[in-house]
Coordinates of C-alpha atoms and ligand atoms in Angstrom, one line a residue:
X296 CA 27.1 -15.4 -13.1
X297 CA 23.4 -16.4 -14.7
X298 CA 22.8 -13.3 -16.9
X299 CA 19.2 -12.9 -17.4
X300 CA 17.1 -10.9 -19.8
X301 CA 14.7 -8.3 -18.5
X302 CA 11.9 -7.4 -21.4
X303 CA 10.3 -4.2 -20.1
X304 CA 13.1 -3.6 -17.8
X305 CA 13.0 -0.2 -17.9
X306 CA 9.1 0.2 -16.6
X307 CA 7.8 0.2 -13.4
X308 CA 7.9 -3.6 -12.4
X309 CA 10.3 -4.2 -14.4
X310 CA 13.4 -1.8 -13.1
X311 CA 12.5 -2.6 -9.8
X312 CA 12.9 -6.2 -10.7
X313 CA 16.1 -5.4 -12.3
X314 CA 17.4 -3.8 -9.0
X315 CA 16.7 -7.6 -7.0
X316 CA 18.6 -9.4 -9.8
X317 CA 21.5 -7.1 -9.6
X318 CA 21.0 -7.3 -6.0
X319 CA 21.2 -11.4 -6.0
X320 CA 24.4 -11.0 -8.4
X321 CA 22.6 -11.9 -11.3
X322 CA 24.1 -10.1 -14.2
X323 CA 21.1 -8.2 -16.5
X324 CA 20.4 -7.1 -19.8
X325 CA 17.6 -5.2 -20.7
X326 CA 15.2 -4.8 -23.8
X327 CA 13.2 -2.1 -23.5
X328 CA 11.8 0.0 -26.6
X329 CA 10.7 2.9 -24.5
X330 CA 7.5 2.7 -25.4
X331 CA 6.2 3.6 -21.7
X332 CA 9.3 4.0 -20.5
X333 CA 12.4 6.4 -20.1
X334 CA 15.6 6.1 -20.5
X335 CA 16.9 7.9 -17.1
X336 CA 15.5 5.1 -15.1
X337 CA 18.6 3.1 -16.7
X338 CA 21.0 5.6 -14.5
X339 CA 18.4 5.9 -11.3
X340 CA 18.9 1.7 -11.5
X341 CA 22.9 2.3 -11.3
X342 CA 22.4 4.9 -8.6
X343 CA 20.7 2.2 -6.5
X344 CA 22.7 -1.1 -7.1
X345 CA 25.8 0.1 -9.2
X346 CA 25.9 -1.4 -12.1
X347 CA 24.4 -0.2 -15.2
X348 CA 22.5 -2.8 -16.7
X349 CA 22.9 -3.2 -20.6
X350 CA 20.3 -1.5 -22.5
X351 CA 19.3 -2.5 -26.1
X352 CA 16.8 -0.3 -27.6
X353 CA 14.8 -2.9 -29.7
X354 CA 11.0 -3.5 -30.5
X355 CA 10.2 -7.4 -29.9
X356 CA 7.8 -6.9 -33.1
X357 CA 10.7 -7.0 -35.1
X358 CA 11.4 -10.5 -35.6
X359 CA 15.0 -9.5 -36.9
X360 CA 16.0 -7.4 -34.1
X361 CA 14.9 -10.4 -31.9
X362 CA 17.3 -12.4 -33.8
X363 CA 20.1 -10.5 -33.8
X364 CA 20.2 -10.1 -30.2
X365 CA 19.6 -13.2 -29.3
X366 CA 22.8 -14.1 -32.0
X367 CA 24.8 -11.5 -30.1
X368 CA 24.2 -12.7 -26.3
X369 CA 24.2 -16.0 -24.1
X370 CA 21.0 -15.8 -22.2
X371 CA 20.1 -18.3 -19.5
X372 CA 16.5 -17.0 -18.8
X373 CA 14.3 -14.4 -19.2
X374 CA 11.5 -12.2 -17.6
X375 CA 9.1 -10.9 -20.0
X376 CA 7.6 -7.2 -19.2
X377 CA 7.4 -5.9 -22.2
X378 CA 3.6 -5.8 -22.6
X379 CA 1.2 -2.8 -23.8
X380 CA -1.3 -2.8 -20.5
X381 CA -3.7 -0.1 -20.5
X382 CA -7.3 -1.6 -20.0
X383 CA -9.3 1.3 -22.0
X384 CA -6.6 1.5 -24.7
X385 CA -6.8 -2.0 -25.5
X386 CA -10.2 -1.8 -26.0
X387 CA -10.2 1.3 -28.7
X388 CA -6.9 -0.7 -30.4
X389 CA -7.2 -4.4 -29.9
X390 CA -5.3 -5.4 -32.5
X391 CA -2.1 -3.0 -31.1
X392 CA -2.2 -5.4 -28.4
X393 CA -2.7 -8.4 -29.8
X394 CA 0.2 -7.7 -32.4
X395 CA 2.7 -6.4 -29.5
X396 CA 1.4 -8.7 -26.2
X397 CA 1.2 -12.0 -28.6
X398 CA 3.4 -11.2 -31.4
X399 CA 6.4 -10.3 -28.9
X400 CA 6.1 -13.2 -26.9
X401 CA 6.0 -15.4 -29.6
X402 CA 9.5 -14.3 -31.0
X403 CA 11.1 -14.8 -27.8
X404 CA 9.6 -18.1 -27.2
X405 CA 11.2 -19.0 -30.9
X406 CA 14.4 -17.6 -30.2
X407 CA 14.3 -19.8 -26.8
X408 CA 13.6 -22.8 -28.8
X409 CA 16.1 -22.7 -31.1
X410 CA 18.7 -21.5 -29.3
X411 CA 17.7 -24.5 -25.9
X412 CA 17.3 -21.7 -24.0
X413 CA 15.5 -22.5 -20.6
X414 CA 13.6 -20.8 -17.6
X415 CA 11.5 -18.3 -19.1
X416 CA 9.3 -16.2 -16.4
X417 CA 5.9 -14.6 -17.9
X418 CA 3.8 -11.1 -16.2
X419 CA 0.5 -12.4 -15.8
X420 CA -1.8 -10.8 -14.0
X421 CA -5.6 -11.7 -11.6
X422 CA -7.6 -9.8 -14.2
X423 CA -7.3 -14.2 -16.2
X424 CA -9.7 -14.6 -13.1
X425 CA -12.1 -12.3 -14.0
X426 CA -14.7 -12.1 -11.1
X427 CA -14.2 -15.0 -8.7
X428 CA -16.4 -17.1 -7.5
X429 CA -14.9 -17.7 -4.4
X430 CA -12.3 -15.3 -2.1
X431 CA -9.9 -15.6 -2.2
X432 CA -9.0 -16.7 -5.4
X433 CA -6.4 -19.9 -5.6
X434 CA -4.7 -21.2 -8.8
X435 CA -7.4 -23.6 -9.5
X436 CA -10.2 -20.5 -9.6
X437 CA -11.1 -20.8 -13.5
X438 CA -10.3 -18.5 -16.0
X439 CA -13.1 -16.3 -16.8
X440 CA -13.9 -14.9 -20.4
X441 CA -11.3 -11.5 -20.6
X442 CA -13.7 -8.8 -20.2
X443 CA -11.2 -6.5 -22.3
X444 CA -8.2 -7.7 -25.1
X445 CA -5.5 -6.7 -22.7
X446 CA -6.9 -9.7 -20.6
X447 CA -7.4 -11.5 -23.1
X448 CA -3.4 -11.2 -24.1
X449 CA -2.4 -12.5 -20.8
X450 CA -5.1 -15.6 -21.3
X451 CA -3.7 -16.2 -24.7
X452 CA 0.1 -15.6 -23.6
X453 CA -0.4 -18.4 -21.1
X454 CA -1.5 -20.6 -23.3
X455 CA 0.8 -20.1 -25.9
X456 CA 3.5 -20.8 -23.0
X457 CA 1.5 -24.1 -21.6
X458 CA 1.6 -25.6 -25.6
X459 CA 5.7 -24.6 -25.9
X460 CA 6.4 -25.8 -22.8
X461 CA 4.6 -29.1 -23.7
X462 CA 6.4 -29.3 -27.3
X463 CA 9.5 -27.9 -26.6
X464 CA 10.4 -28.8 -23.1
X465 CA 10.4 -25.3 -21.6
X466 CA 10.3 -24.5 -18.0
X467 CA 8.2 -21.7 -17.3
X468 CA 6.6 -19.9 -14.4
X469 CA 3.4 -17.3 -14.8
X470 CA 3.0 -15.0 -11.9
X471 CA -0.3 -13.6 -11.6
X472 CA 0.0 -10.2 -10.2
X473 CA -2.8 -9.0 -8.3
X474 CA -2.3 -4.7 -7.8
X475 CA 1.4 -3.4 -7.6
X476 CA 1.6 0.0 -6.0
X477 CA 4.4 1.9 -4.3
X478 CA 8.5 2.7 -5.1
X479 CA 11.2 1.6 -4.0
X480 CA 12.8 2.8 -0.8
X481 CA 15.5 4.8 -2.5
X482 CA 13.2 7.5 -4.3
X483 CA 14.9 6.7 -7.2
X484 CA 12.7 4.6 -9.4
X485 CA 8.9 4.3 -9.3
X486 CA 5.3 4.1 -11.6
X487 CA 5.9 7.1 -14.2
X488 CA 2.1 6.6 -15.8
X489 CA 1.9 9.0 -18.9
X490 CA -1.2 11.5 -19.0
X491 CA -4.2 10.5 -17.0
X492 CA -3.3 8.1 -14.1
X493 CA -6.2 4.8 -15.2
X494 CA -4.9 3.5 -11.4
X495 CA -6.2 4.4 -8.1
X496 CA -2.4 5.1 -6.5
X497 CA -0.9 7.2 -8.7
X498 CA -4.7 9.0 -9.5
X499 CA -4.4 9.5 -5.1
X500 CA -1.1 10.8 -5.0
X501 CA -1.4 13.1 -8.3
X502 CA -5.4 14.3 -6.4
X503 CA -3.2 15.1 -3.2
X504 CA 0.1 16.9 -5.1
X505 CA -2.9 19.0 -6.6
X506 CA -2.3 17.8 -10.7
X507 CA -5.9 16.1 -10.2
X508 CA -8.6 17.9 -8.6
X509 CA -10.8 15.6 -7.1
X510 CA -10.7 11.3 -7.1
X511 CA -13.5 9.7 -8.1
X512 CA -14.2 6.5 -6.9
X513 CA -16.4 4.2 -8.9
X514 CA -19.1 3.0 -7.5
X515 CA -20.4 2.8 -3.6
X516 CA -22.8 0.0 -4.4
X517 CA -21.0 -2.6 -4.8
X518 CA -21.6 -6.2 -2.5
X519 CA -18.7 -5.4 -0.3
X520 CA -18.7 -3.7 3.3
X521 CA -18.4 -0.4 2.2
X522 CA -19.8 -0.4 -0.9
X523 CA -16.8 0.4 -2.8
X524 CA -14.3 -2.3 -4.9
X525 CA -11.9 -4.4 -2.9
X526 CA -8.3 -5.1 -4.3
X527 CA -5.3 -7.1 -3.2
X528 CA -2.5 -3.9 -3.5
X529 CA 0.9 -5.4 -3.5
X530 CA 4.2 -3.4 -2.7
X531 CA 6.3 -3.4 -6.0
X532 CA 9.3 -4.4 -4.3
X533 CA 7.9 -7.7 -2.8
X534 CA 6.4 -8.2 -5.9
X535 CA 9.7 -8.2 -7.5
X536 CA 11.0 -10.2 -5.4
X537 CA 8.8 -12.9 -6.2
X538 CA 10.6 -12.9 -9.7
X539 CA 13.6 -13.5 -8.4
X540 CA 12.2 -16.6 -6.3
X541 CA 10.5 -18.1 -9.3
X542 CA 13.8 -17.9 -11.7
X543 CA 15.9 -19.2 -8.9
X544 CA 13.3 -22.3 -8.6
X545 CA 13.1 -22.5 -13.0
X546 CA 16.9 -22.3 -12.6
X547 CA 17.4 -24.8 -9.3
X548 CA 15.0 -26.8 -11.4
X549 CA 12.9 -27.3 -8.0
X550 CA 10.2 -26.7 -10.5
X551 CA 7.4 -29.4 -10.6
X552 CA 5.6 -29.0 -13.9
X553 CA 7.2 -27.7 -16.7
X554 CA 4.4 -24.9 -16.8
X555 CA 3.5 -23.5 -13.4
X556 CA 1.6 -20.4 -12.4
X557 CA 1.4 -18.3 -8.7
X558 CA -0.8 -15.9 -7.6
X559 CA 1.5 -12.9 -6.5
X560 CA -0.6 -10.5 -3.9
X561 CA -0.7 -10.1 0.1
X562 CA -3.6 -11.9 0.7
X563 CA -5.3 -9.3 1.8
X564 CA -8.4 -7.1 0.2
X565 CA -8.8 -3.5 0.7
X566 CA -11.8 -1.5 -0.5
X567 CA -11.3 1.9 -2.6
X568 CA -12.0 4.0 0.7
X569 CA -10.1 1.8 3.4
X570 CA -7.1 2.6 0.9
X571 CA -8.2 6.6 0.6
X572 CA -8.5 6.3 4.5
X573 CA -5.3 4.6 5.0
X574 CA -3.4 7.0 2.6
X575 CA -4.7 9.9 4.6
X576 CA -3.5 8.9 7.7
X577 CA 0.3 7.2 6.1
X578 CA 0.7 10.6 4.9
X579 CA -0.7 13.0 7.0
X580 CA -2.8 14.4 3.6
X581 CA -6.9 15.3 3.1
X582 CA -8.2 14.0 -0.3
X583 CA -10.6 15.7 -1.8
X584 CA -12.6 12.3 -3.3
X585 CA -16.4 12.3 -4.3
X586 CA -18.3 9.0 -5.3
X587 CA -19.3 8.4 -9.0
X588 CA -20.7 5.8 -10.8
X589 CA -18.7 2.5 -11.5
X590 CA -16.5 2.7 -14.3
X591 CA -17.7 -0.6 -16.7
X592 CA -15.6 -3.5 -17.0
X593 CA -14.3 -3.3 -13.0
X594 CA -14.9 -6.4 -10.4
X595 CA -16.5 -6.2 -7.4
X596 CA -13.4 -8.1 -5.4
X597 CA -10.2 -9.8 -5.6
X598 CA -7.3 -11.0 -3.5
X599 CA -5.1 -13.6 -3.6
X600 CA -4.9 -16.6 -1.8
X601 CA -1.2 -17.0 -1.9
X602 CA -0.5 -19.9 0.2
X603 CA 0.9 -21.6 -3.0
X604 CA 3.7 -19.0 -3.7
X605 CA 4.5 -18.7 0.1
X606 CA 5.3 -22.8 0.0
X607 CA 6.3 -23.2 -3.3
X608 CA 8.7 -19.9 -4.5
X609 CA 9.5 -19.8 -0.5
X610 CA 8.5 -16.0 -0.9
X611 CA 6.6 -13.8 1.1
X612 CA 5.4 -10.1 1.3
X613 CA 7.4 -8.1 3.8
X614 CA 5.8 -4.7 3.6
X615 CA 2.8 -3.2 4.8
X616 CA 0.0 -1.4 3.0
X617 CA 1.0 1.7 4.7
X618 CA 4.7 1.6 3.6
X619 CA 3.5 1.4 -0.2
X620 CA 1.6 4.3 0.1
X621 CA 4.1 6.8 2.1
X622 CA 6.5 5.3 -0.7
X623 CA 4.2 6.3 -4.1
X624 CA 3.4 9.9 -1.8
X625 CA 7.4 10.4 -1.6
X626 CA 7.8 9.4 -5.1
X627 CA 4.8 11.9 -6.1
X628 CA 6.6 14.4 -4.1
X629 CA 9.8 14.0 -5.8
X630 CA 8.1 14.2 -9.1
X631 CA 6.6 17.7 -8.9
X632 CA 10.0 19.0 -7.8
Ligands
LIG866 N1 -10.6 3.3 -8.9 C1 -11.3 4.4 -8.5 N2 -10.9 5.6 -9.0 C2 -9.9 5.8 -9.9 C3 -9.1 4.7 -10.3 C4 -9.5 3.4 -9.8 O1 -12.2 4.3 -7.7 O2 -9.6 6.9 -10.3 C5 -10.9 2.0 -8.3 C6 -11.3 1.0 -9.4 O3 -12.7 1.1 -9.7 C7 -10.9 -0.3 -8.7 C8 -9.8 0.0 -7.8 O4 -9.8 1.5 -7.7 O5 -12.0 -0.8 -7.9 C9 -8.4 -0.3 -8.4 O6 -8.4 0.1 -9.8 P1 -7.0 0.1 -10.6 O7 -7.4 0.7 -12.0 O8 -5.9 0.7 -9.9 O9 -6.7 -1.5 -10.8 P2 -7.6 -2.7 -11.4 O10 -7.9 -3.6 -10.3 O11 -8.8 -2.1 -12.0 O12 -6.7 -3.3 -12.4

C-alpha cells in the first residue's frame, strides 16, 4: 500500500482529498498545524471511510520538524495543502505568506530530494491566470502579474517546483483549481471558513441561515451578460478526485514531463446572480442580496477549459452545480445546530 502525505489534510480540500485516498486504499498521513483547521475533522474523516488517518501536529516553517518526520516515515508522494490563502490577508501581511506558502514548500521539496522521494502533487490555483485573454482559459493562457502576494505564492511555488524538477529529477503535477464549493455527501466534512466568509458560497449559505444579513454582490457592471462576475465553481469532491488521478499518473509514471500543470474546474462559467438564482431554487430559500460596488482586485471572468485534464488525468466532473449547492446548504444547516 503507497502511503501518501497529505499537507493541509485537515482543511477543506484537503480532508476531502484524504477521504478519496483512503477510499482508493491508499494509506495517509497527515500534516496539519491547525492553523485553519480543527482537529474533529480527523474523527468526521474516520466516520466516513474508517480509518483514522495519522495526524502529526507540525508547522512546515520549522525546518527540524520537517526533518524529523520525514526521518520517522517512508513516504512515496505527497499533496501539498498546507498554504495560508486568504486574498485580503495576504495583502495586509505579505511576508506571513511568503514565509509559510514559500518557505513550507521549500522544506518539503528538500526533504524529497534528499531522501529520492518522488511524485509530489502542488494546490495551484486560476487566480496564476489573472484576467484571461481568451475563455476559456487553457494551460498555455499566460501567467499574468499576481494581483495580490497569495497569487503571487502560487506563481512562485510553481516555479520553484519547475527548477527542482529540472535539477533534481522530480515528477510533479500542479492542479490549478478554479472555485471549489460544496461538502461531501456524508454531512460530515465540509468549508469551516473562520469569521467573515471572503467566498461567495459560504457568504450565501451563512445570508440564508441568517448569521449574515444581506449578500452583497460586487459589481453589476461588469462585461458579462448580467453584469455580475462569472466563475467556474467546482464541487470539492470532483475536485479531489482529480488528486487522486494526477498521483496515480506521477505514480504509474504515465506522466509526460517531469513538471506538468491541469486546469481543475467544470468548464463551465456562472455569473454571481445565475449562482444566487440557482441556490434559491436547489434549496427552496429567498436571499436577501443587494448590488454593491466591485470589491478591487476581482476579474471579470474565468473558467476552465479542461479538455487537458479530461484526456490526460482521465478525470472528469460528475456533479452538478446544483448538487454543490444543496450540499454547502445541508452543511450550513448542520452547522448552526
Ligand atoms: N462575491 C460577491 N459577494 C461576496 C463574495 C464574493 O459578489 O460576498 C463575488 C466575487 O466578486 C466574485 C465571485 O463572487 O466575482 C467569487 O468570489 P470568491 O471570493 O468566492 O472567489 P474568487 O473567484 O474571488 O477567488
Amino acid at each position: 500500500m503507497k502511503k501518501i502525505l497529505v499537507t493541509g489534510g485537515l482543511g477543506f480540500i484537503g480532508s476531502h482529498t484524504v477521504v478519496e485516498l483512503q477510499n482508493e486504499g491508499f494509506d495517509v498521513v497527515i500534516i496539519d498545524n491547525l492553523s485553519n483547521s480543527k482537529i474533529e475533522v480527523l474523527d468526521n474523516i474516520k466516520e466516513i471511510t474508517g480509518t483514522k488517518p495519522d495526524l502529526f501536529q507540525i508547522d512546515l516553517r520549522v525546518k527540524k520538524d520537517v526533518v524529523d518526520f520525514f526521518s520517522n516515515n517512508t513516504i512515496d508522494g505527497i499533496i501539498h495543502f498546507a498554504a495560508f490563502k486568504a486574498v485580503g490577508e495576504s495583502v495586509q501581511n505579505p511576508l506571513d505568506y511568503y514565509e509559510n506558502n514559500i518557505g513550507s514548500l521549500v522544506h518539503i521539496l528538500q526533504e524529497m530530494r534528499d531522501r529520492n522521494i518522488d511524485n509530489f502533487i502542488f494546490s495551484s490555483s486560476c487566480t496564476v491566470y489573472g484576467q484571461a485573454d481568451e475563455l476559456p482559459i487553457t494551460e498555455n493562457a499566460p501567467i499574468k502579474h499576481a494581483l495580490s502576494p497569495y497569487g503571487n505564492t502560487k506563481q512562485i511555488g510553481e516555479e520553484v517546483i519547475i527548477d527542482t524538477c529540472k535539477a533534481n529529477n522530480l515528477n510533479a503535477i500542479s492542479l490549478r483549481y478554479f472555485n471549489p464549493i460544496g461538502a461531501h455527501d456524508t454531512t460530515k466534512i465540509g468549508e469551516l471558513p473562520i469569521g467573515i466568509p471572503q467566498n461567495l458560497i459560504p457568504y450565501i449559505t451563512q445570508t440564508a441561515a441568517g448569521i449574515r444579513e444581506q449578500l452583497s454582490i460586487f459589481g453589476n457592471d461588469y462585461n458579462t451578460p448580467d453584469g455580475t462576475a462569472i466563475r467556474d465553481y467546482i464541487h470539492v469532491v470532483d475536485l479531489a478526485k482529480a488528486h487522486i488521478a494526477a498521483l496515480k499518473r506521477l505514480i504509474q509514471k504515465e506522466n509526460k514531463t517531469n513538471f506538468e500543470f491541469f486546469n481543475v474546474g467544470t468548464g463551465k462559467g456562472s455569473s454571481v446572480l445565475e449562482i444566487v438564482k440557482a441556490f434559491e431554487v436547489a434549496t427552496n430559500q429567498k436571499l436577501n442580496y443587494k448590488i454593491a460596488d466591485r470589491r478591487e482586485g476581482d476579474i471579470a471572468a474565468a473558467y476552465a477549459d479542461t479538455t487537458l485534464a479530461n484526456s490526460e488525468l482521465k478525470w472528469k466532473t460528475e456533479k452538478t452545480i446544483e448538487q454543490a449547492l444543496q450540499s454547502a446548504w445541508k452543511w450550513q444547516k448542520k452547522q448552526k445546530s
